[in-house]
Coordinates of N, CA and C in Angstrom, one line a residue:
M1 N 51.6 -62.0 96.7 CA 52.0 -60.6 97.7 C 51.3 -59.6 97.0
G2 N 50.6 -58.8 97.5 CA 50.0 -57.6 97.1 C 50.8 -56.4 97.3
S3 N 50.4 -55.2 96.8 CA 51.4 -54.1 97.0 C 51.8 -53.7 98.3
S4 N 51.0 -54.0 99.2 CA 51.1 -53.7 100.6 C 51.9 -54.7 101.4
G5 N 52.0 -56.1 100.9 CA 52.6 -57.1 101.7 C 52.1 -58.4 101.5
W6 N 52.5 -59.3 102.5 CA 52.3 -60.8 102.4 C 52.0 -61.2 103.6
V7 N 51.0 -62.0 103.9 CA 50.6 -62.5 105.2 C 50.7 -64.2 105.1
V8 N 51.3 -64.8 106.0 CA 51.3 -66.2 106.0 C 50.8 -66.7 107.3
F9 N 49.8 -67.6 107.1 CA 49.0 -68.0 108.3 C 49.5 -69.5 108.6
P10 N 49.3 -69.9 109.9 CA 49.6 -71.2 110.3 C 48.8 -72.1 109.5
P11 N 49.3 -73.5 109.2 CA 48.2 -74.4 108.7 C 47.0 -74.6 109.4
P12 N 45.9 -75.0 108.7 CA 44.5 -75.2 109.4 C 44.7 -75.9 110.8
A13 N 45.5 -77.0 110.8 CA 45.7 -77.7 112.1 C 46.5 -77.0 113.2
V14 N 46.9 -76.0 113.0 CA 47.8 -75.2 114.0 C 47.1 -74.1 114.4
R15 N 46.9 -73.9 115.8 CA 46.2 -72.6 116.4 C 47.2 -71.5 116.4
P16 N 46.7 -70.3 115.9 CA 47.8 -69.2 115.9 C 48.0 -68.8 117.5
V17 N 49.3 -68.6 117.7 CA 49.7 -68.2 119.1 C 50.3 -66.9 119.1
C18 N 50.7 -66.2 117.9 CA 51.3 -64.7 118.0 C 51.2 -64.4 116.6
T19 N 51.4 -63.2 116.5 CA 51.8 -62.6 115.1 C 53.1 -61.7 115.1
A20 N 53.6 -61.9 113.9 CA 54.9 -61.1 114.0 C 55.1 -60.2 112.5
H21 N 55.6 -59.3 112.6 CA 55.9 -58.4 111.5 C 57.5 -58.6 111.0
F22 N 57.7 -59.1 109.8 CA 59.0 -59.5 109.4 C 59.4 -58.6 108.3
L23 N 60.6 -58.1 108.5 CA 61.3 -57.1 107.5 C 62.7 -58.0 107.4
G24 N 63.0 -58.2 105.9 CA 64.2 -58.6 105.3 C 65.3 -57.7 105.1
D25 N 66.4 -58.2 104.8 CA 67.7 -57.4 104.6 C 67.6 -56.5 103.5
A26 N 68.5 -55.5 103.4 CA 68.5 -54.6 102.2 C 68.3 -55.2 101.0
V27 N 69.2 -56.1 100.6 CA 69.4 -56.6 99.2 C 68.1 -57.3 98.8
V28 N 67.4 -57.8 99.6 CA 66.3 -58.8 99.2 C 64.9 -58.4 99.9
G29 N 65.0 -57.1 100.6 CA 63.9 -56.6 101.2 C 62.7 -56.4 100.6
G30 N 62.8 -56.2 99.3 CA 61.8 -56.1 98.3 C 61.1 -57.2 97.9
A31 N 61.6 -58.3 98.3 CA 61.0 -59.9 97.8 C 61.0 -60.7 98.9
P32 N 60.3 -60.4 100.2 CA 60.3 -61.2 101.2 C 59.6 -62.8 100.9
D33 N 58.6 -62.5 100.1 CA 57.8 -63.6 99.6 C 58.7 -64.7 98.9
K34 N 59.8 -64.4 98.3 CA 60.7 -65.2 97.6 C 61.8 -65.7 98.5
M35 N 62.6 -64.6 99.0 CA 63.9 -64.7 99.7 C 63.7 -65.2 101.0
Y36 N 62.6 -65.1 101.6 CA 62.5 -65.7 103.1 C 61.4 -66.8 103.1
Q37 N 61.0 -67.3 102.1 CA 59.9 -68.2 102.2 C 59.9 -69.3 103.2
H38 N 61.0 -69.9 103.1 CA 61.3 -71.1 104.1 C 61.2 -70.4 105.4
F39 N 62.0 -69.5 105.7 CA 62.0 -69.0 107.2 C 60.5 -68.7 107.7
V40 N 60.0 -67.8 106.9 CA 58.5 -67.5 107.1 C 57.6 -68.8 107.4
S41 N 57.8 -69.7 106.5 CA 56.8 -70.8 106.6 C 57.1 -71.6 107.9
Q42 N 58.3 -71.7 108.3 CA 58.8 -72.3 109.5 C 58.2 -71.5 110.8
L43 N 58.0 -70.4 110.7 CA 57.4 -69.6 111.9 C 56.0 -69.8 111.9
A44 N 55.3 -69.8 110.7 CA 53.8 -70.1 110.5 C 53.5 -71.6 110.9
S45 N 54.4 -72.5 110.7 CA 54.1 -74.0 111.1 C 54.0 -74.0 112.5
R46 N 54.7 -73.2 113.4 CA 54.9 -73.2 114.8 C 53.6 -72.4 115.4
G47 N 52.7 -71.7 114.6 CA 51.6 -71.0 115.0 C 51.8 -69.5 115.0
C48 N 52.7 -69.1 114.2 CA 52.7 -67.5 114.1 C 52.3 -67.1 112.9
V49 N 51.5 -66.1 112.9 CA 50.9 -65.4 111.7 C 51.9 -64.3 111.4
V50 N 52.6 -64.4 110.1 CA 53.7 -63.6 109.8 C 53.2 -62.5 108.8
L51 N 53.5 -61.2 109.1 CA 53.2 -60.2 108.1 C 54.4 -59.7 107.4
C52 N 54.7 -59.8 106.1 CA 56.0 -59.4 105.6 C 55.5 -58.2 104.9
T53 N 56.4 -57.0 105.0 CA 56.2 -55.8 104.2 C 57.5 -55.8 103.3
P54 N 57.4 -55.5 102.0 CA 58.5 -55.4 101.2 C 59.0 -53.8 101.5
Y55 N 60.1 -53.5 101.0 CA 60.4 -52.1 101.0 C 61.6 -51.9 100.0
T56 N 61.7 -50.9 99.4 CA 62.8 -50.5 98.4 C 63.9 -49.9 99.1
L57 N 65.2 -50.2 98.8 CA 66.4 -49.8 99.5 C 66.6 -48.2 99.2
A58 N 66.8 -47.4 100.1 CA 66.9 -46.0 100.0 C 68.0 -45.6 101.1
L59 N 68.6 -44.4 100.8 CA 69.5 -43.9 101.7 C 68.8 -43.3 102.9
D60 N 67.5 -42.8 102.6 CA 66.8 -42.2 103.7 C 66.1 -43.3 104.6
H61 N 66.7 -43.9 105.6 CA 66.1 -45.1 106.2 C 64.8 -44.7 107.0
L62 N 64.8 -43.5 107.6 CA 63.6 -43.1 108.1 C 62.5 -42.9 107.2
A63 N 62.5 -42.4 106.1 CA 61.6 -42.5 105.1 C 61.2 -43.9 104.7
T64 N 62.2 -44.6 104.6 CA 61.8 -46.1 104.4 C 60.9 -46.7 105.5
A65 N 61.4 -46.4 106.7 CA 60.6 -47.0 107.9 C 59.2 -46.4 107.8
E66 N 58.9 -45.2 107.3 CA 57.6 -44.7 107.3 C 56.7 -45.5 106.3
G67 N 57.4 -45.7 105.2 CA 56.8 -46.3 104.2 C 56.5 -47.9 104.7
V68 N 57.4 -48.5 105.2 CA 57.0 -49.8 105.9 C 55.8 -49.9 106.7
L69 N 55.7 -48.7 107.6 CA 54.7 -48.5 108.6 C 53.4 -48.4 107.7
D70 N 53.4 -47.6 106.7 CA 52.1 -47.3 106.0 C 51.6 -48.8 105.5
Q71 N 52.6 -49.6 105.0 CA 52.2 -51.0 104.5 C 51.7 -51.9 105.6
L72 N 52.3 -51.8 106.6 CA 52.0 -52.6 107.7 C 50.6 -52.3 108.2
E73 N 50.3 -51.2 108.4 CA 49.0 -50.7 108.6 C 47.9 -51.2 107.6
A74 N 48.2 -51.1 106.5 CA 47.2 -51.4 105.4 C 47.0 -53.0 105.5
L75 N 48.1 -53.9 105.9 CA 47.9 -55.2 105.9 C 47.1 -55.5 107.2
Q76 N 47.3 -54.8 108.4 CA 46.6 -55.0 109.7 C 45.0 -54.6 109.3
R77 N 44.7 -53.6 108.6 CA 43.4 -53.3 108.3 C 42.6 -54.4 107.6
A78 N 43.4 -55.0 106.6 CA 42.8 -55.8 105.6 C 42.7 -57.2 106.2
R79 N 43.9 -57.8 107.0 CA 43.9 -59.2 107.3 C 43.8 -59.6 108.7
I80 N 44.4 -58.6 109.7 CA 44.3 -58.8 111.1 C 43.1 -58.3 111.8
R81 N 42.8 -56.9 111.8 CA 41.9 -56.3 112.5 C 40.6 -56.7 112.5
P82 N 40.2 -57.4 111.2 CA 38.7 -57.9 111.2 C 38.6 -59.2 112.0
S83 N 39.6 -59.7 112.5 CA 39.5 -61.0 113.2 C 39.8 -60.7 114.7
P84 N 38.9 -60.7 115.6 CA 39.3 -60.2 117.1 C 40.3 -61.3 117.6
S85 N 40.1 -62.6 117.2 CA 41.0 -63.6 117.8 C 42.5 -63.3 117.3
L86 N 42.6 -62.9 116.2 CA 44.1 -62.5 115.7 C 44.5 -61.3 116.3
S87 N 43.7 -60.3 116.5 CA 43.9 -58.9 117.1 C 44.4 -59.1 118.6
A88 N 44.0 -60.0 119.2 CA 44.3 -60.3 120.4 C 45.6 -61.0 120.9
L89 N 46.2 -61.7 119.6 CA 47.3 -62.2 119.9 C 48.6 -61.4 120.3
P90 N 49.7 -61.9 121.2 CA 50.8 -61.2 121.4 C 51.6 -61.0 120.0
S91 N 52.2 -59.9 119.8 CA 52.9 -59.8 118.6 C 54.5 -59.3 118.9
F92 N 55.3 -59.7 117.7 CA 56.7 -59.5 117.7 C 57.1 -58.8 116.5
N93 N 58.2 -58.2 116.5 CA 59.0 -57.6 115.2 C 60.1 -58.5 115.0
I94 N 60.3 -59.0 113.7 CA 61.4 -59.8 113.3 C 62.1 -59.0 112.1
G95 N 63.5 -58.8 112.3 CA 64.1 -58.0 111.1 C 65.5 -58.7 110.9
H96 N 65.8 -58.8 109.8 CA 67.1 -59.2 109.3 C 67.8 -58.2 108.6
G97 N 69.1 -57.9 109.1 CA 70.0 -56.8 108.6 C 69.3 -55.4 108.8
L98 N 69.2 -54.9 107.4 CA 68.5 -53.5 107.4 C 67.1 -53.5 108.0
G99 N 66.2 -54.8 107.7 CA 65.2 -55.0 108.4 C 65.1 -54.8 110.0
A100 N 66.2 -55.3 110.7 CA 66.4 -55.0 111.9 C 66.5 -53.7 112.4
L101 N 67.4 -52.9 111.5 CA 67.4 -51.5 111.9 C 66.0 -50.8 111.6
L102 N 65.3 -51.1 110.6 CA 64.1 -50.5 110.5 C 63.3 -50.6 111.6
H103 N 63.2 -51.8 112.2 CA 62.3 -52.3 113.3 C 62.8 -51.5 114.5
V104 N 64.1 -51.2 114.6 CA 64.5 -50.4 115.7 C 63.9 -48.8 115.6
Y105 N 64.2 -48.5 114.3 CA 63.6 -47.1 114.1 C 62.0 -47.1 114.4
L106 N 61.3 -48.1 113.9 CA 59.8 -48.1 114.0 C 59.5 -48.3 115.6
S107 N 60.1 -48.9 116.4 CA 59.9 -49.2 117.7 C 60.3 -47.8 118.6
A108 N 61.3 -47.3 118.1 CA 61.6 -46.0 118.8 C 60.8 -44.8 118.6
L109 N 60.6 -44.7 117.3 CA 59.8 -43.4 116.7 C 58.2 -43.5 116.6
F110 N 57.7 -44.8 116.5 CA 56.4 -45.0 116.2 C 56.1 -46.1 117.1
R111 N 56.4 -46.3 118.4 CA 56.2 -47.3 119.2 C 54.8 -47.8 119.3
D112 N 53.8 -46.9 119.3 CA 52.3 -47.5 119.5 C 51.9 -48.1 118.0
A113 N 52.5 -47.7 117.1 CA 52.2 -48.2 115.8 C 53.1 -49.4 115.3
A114 N 54.2 -49.8 115.8 CA 55.2 -50.6 115.2 C 54.9 -52.0 115.8
H115 N 53.7 -52.6 115.4 CA 53.4 -53.9 115.7 C 52.4 -54.7 114.8
S116 N 52.3 -55.9 114.9 CA 51.6 -56.7 113.8 C 50.2 -57.1 114.2
S117 N 49.8 -56.9 115.3 CA 48.3 -57.3 115.7 C 47.4 -56.1 116.2
G118 N 48.0 -55.1 116.5 CA 47.0 -54.0 117.1 C 47.4 -53.7 118.4
G119 N 48.3 -54.6 119.1 CA 48.7 -54.1 120.5 C 50.2 -54.0 120.4
A120 N 50.8 -53.4 121.2 CA 52.3 -53.1 121.3 C 53.1 -54.4 121.1
A121 N 53.9 -54.2 120.3 CA 54.9 -55.4 120.3 C 55.7 -55.9 121.5
L122 N 55.7 -56.9 121.9 CA 56.5 -57.5 122.9 C 57.8 -57.4 123.0
A123 N 58.5 -57.6 121.7 CA 59.9 -57.6 121.7 C 60.1 -57.2 120.1
N124 N 61.4 -56.9 119.8 CA 62.2 -57.0 118.4 C 63.1 -58.3 118.5
I125 N 63.0 -58.8 117.5 CA 64.0 -60.0 117.3 C 64.8 -59.6 116.2
L126 N 66.1 -59.2 116.5 CA 67.0 -58.7 115.4 C 68.1 -59.7 114.9
I127 N 68.0 -59.9 113.8 CA 69.0 -60.9 113.1 C 70.0 -60.1 112.2
S128 N 71.1 -60.4 112.4 CA 72.3 -59.8 111.6 C 73.3 -60.7 111.5
Y129 N 74.0 -60.7 110.4 CA 75.3 -61.5 110.1 C 76.3 -60.5 109.5
S130 N 77.7 -60.9 109.8 CA 78.7 -60.0 109.4 C 79.8 -61.1 109.1
A131 N 80.5 -60.7 108.1 CA 81.7 -61.7 107.7 C 83.0 -60.9 108.5
A132 N 82.9 -59.9 109.0 CA 83.9 -58.9 109.8 C 84.2 -59.9 111.1
P133 N 85.3 -59.9 111.4 CA 85.7 -60.6 112.7 C 85.1 -59.7 113.9
P134 N 84.7 -60.4 115.1 CA 84.0 -59.7 116.1 C 85.1 -58.8 116.8
L135 N 84.7 -57.6 117.2 CA 85.3 -56.6 118.1 C 85.6 -57.1 119.4
P136 N 86.6 -56.7 120.2 CA 86.6 -57.0 121.5 C 85.8 -56.1 122.4
L137 N 85.1 -56.8 123.3 CA 84.3 -56.0 124.2 C 85.0 -54.9 125.1
P138 N 84.5 -53.7 125.2 CA 85.3 -52.8 126.3 C 85.4 -53.4 127.5
A139 N 86.2 -53.0 128.5 CA 86.3 -53.4 129.6 C 85.2 -53.3 130.4
L140 N 84.4 -52.2 130.3 CA 83.1 -51.9 131.0 C 82.1 -53.0 130.7
G141 N 82.0 -53.6 129.4 CA 81.2 -54.6 128.9 C 81.6 -55.8 129.6
L142 N 82.8 -56.2 129.8 CA 83.3 -57.3 130.5 C 82.8 -57.2 132.1
D143 N 82.9 -56.2 132.6 CA 82.5 -56.0 134.1 C 80.9 -56.3 134.1
V144 N 80.1 -55.8 133.3 CA 78.8 -56.0 133.2 C 78.4 -57.5 133.1
L145 N 79.3 -58.1 132.1 CA 79.0 -59.5 131.9 C 79.7 -60.4 132.9
G146 N 80.1 -59.9 133.9 CA 80.7 -60.8 135.0 C 82.0 -61.4 134.4
G147 N 83.0 -60.7 133.8 CA 84.3 -61.2 133.3 C 84.1 -62.0 132.1
G148 N 83.2 -61.5 131.2 CA 83.0 -62.3 129.9 C 81.7 -62.9 129.8
G149 N 81.1 -63.2 130.9 CA 79.9 -63.8 131.0 C 79.8 -65.2 130.1
G150 N 80.9 -66.0 130.1 CA 81.0 -67.1 129.4 C 81.0 -67.1 128.0
L151 N 81.6 -65.9 127.5 CA 81.6 -65.8 126.1 C 83.0 -66.1 125.5
G152 N 83.9 -66.8 126.4 CA 85.2 -67.1 126.0 C 86.2 -66.1 125.9
L153 N 85.9 -65.1 126.4 CA 86.9 -63.9 126.4 C 88.0 -64.0 127.5

C-alpha cells in the first residue's frame, strides 16, 4: 500500500464490472490492507476494482474526510483514470463504521468528487455494527413501514 492508498483488482480471469471506494472503521481505518484484506479480496473476486484509502482517526471528521478525498483523487489519477475502460465503470462507496460516516460527509459535501472511477457514485453502502440493543422505531416510522414492515415489531 502506498501513502495514498491501496487498489485491489479482480483476478485476470474476472472482468471488472464496477469500482468501489472502501473506508474502514475508526480503529483500523489506517490499515485497510491488513484488517479488511479478506473482505476486499472477496469484492475483487466478483469483479469489483476496490480502492482503499487509509486515514488517521481524528476528532475533526470533516478534515479527515477532506484528507481521504485527497488520497482518493491521487489513487484515481494513478490507477483508474489512465484506463478508459475502468473510468467508465459504475462506482460505489463502501464504508464500515466511521468509514460509513466519512462517505456520508463526502457524498453530501463533495458529491461530484466522492467516487472511485470518475463518475458520480451510484450508491453508498454503509456497514455498521453495534453491541447496543436496537431502539424501538417511532410510531411515524412504523406507519411508513406499513405497521413494522415485517420487522417483527
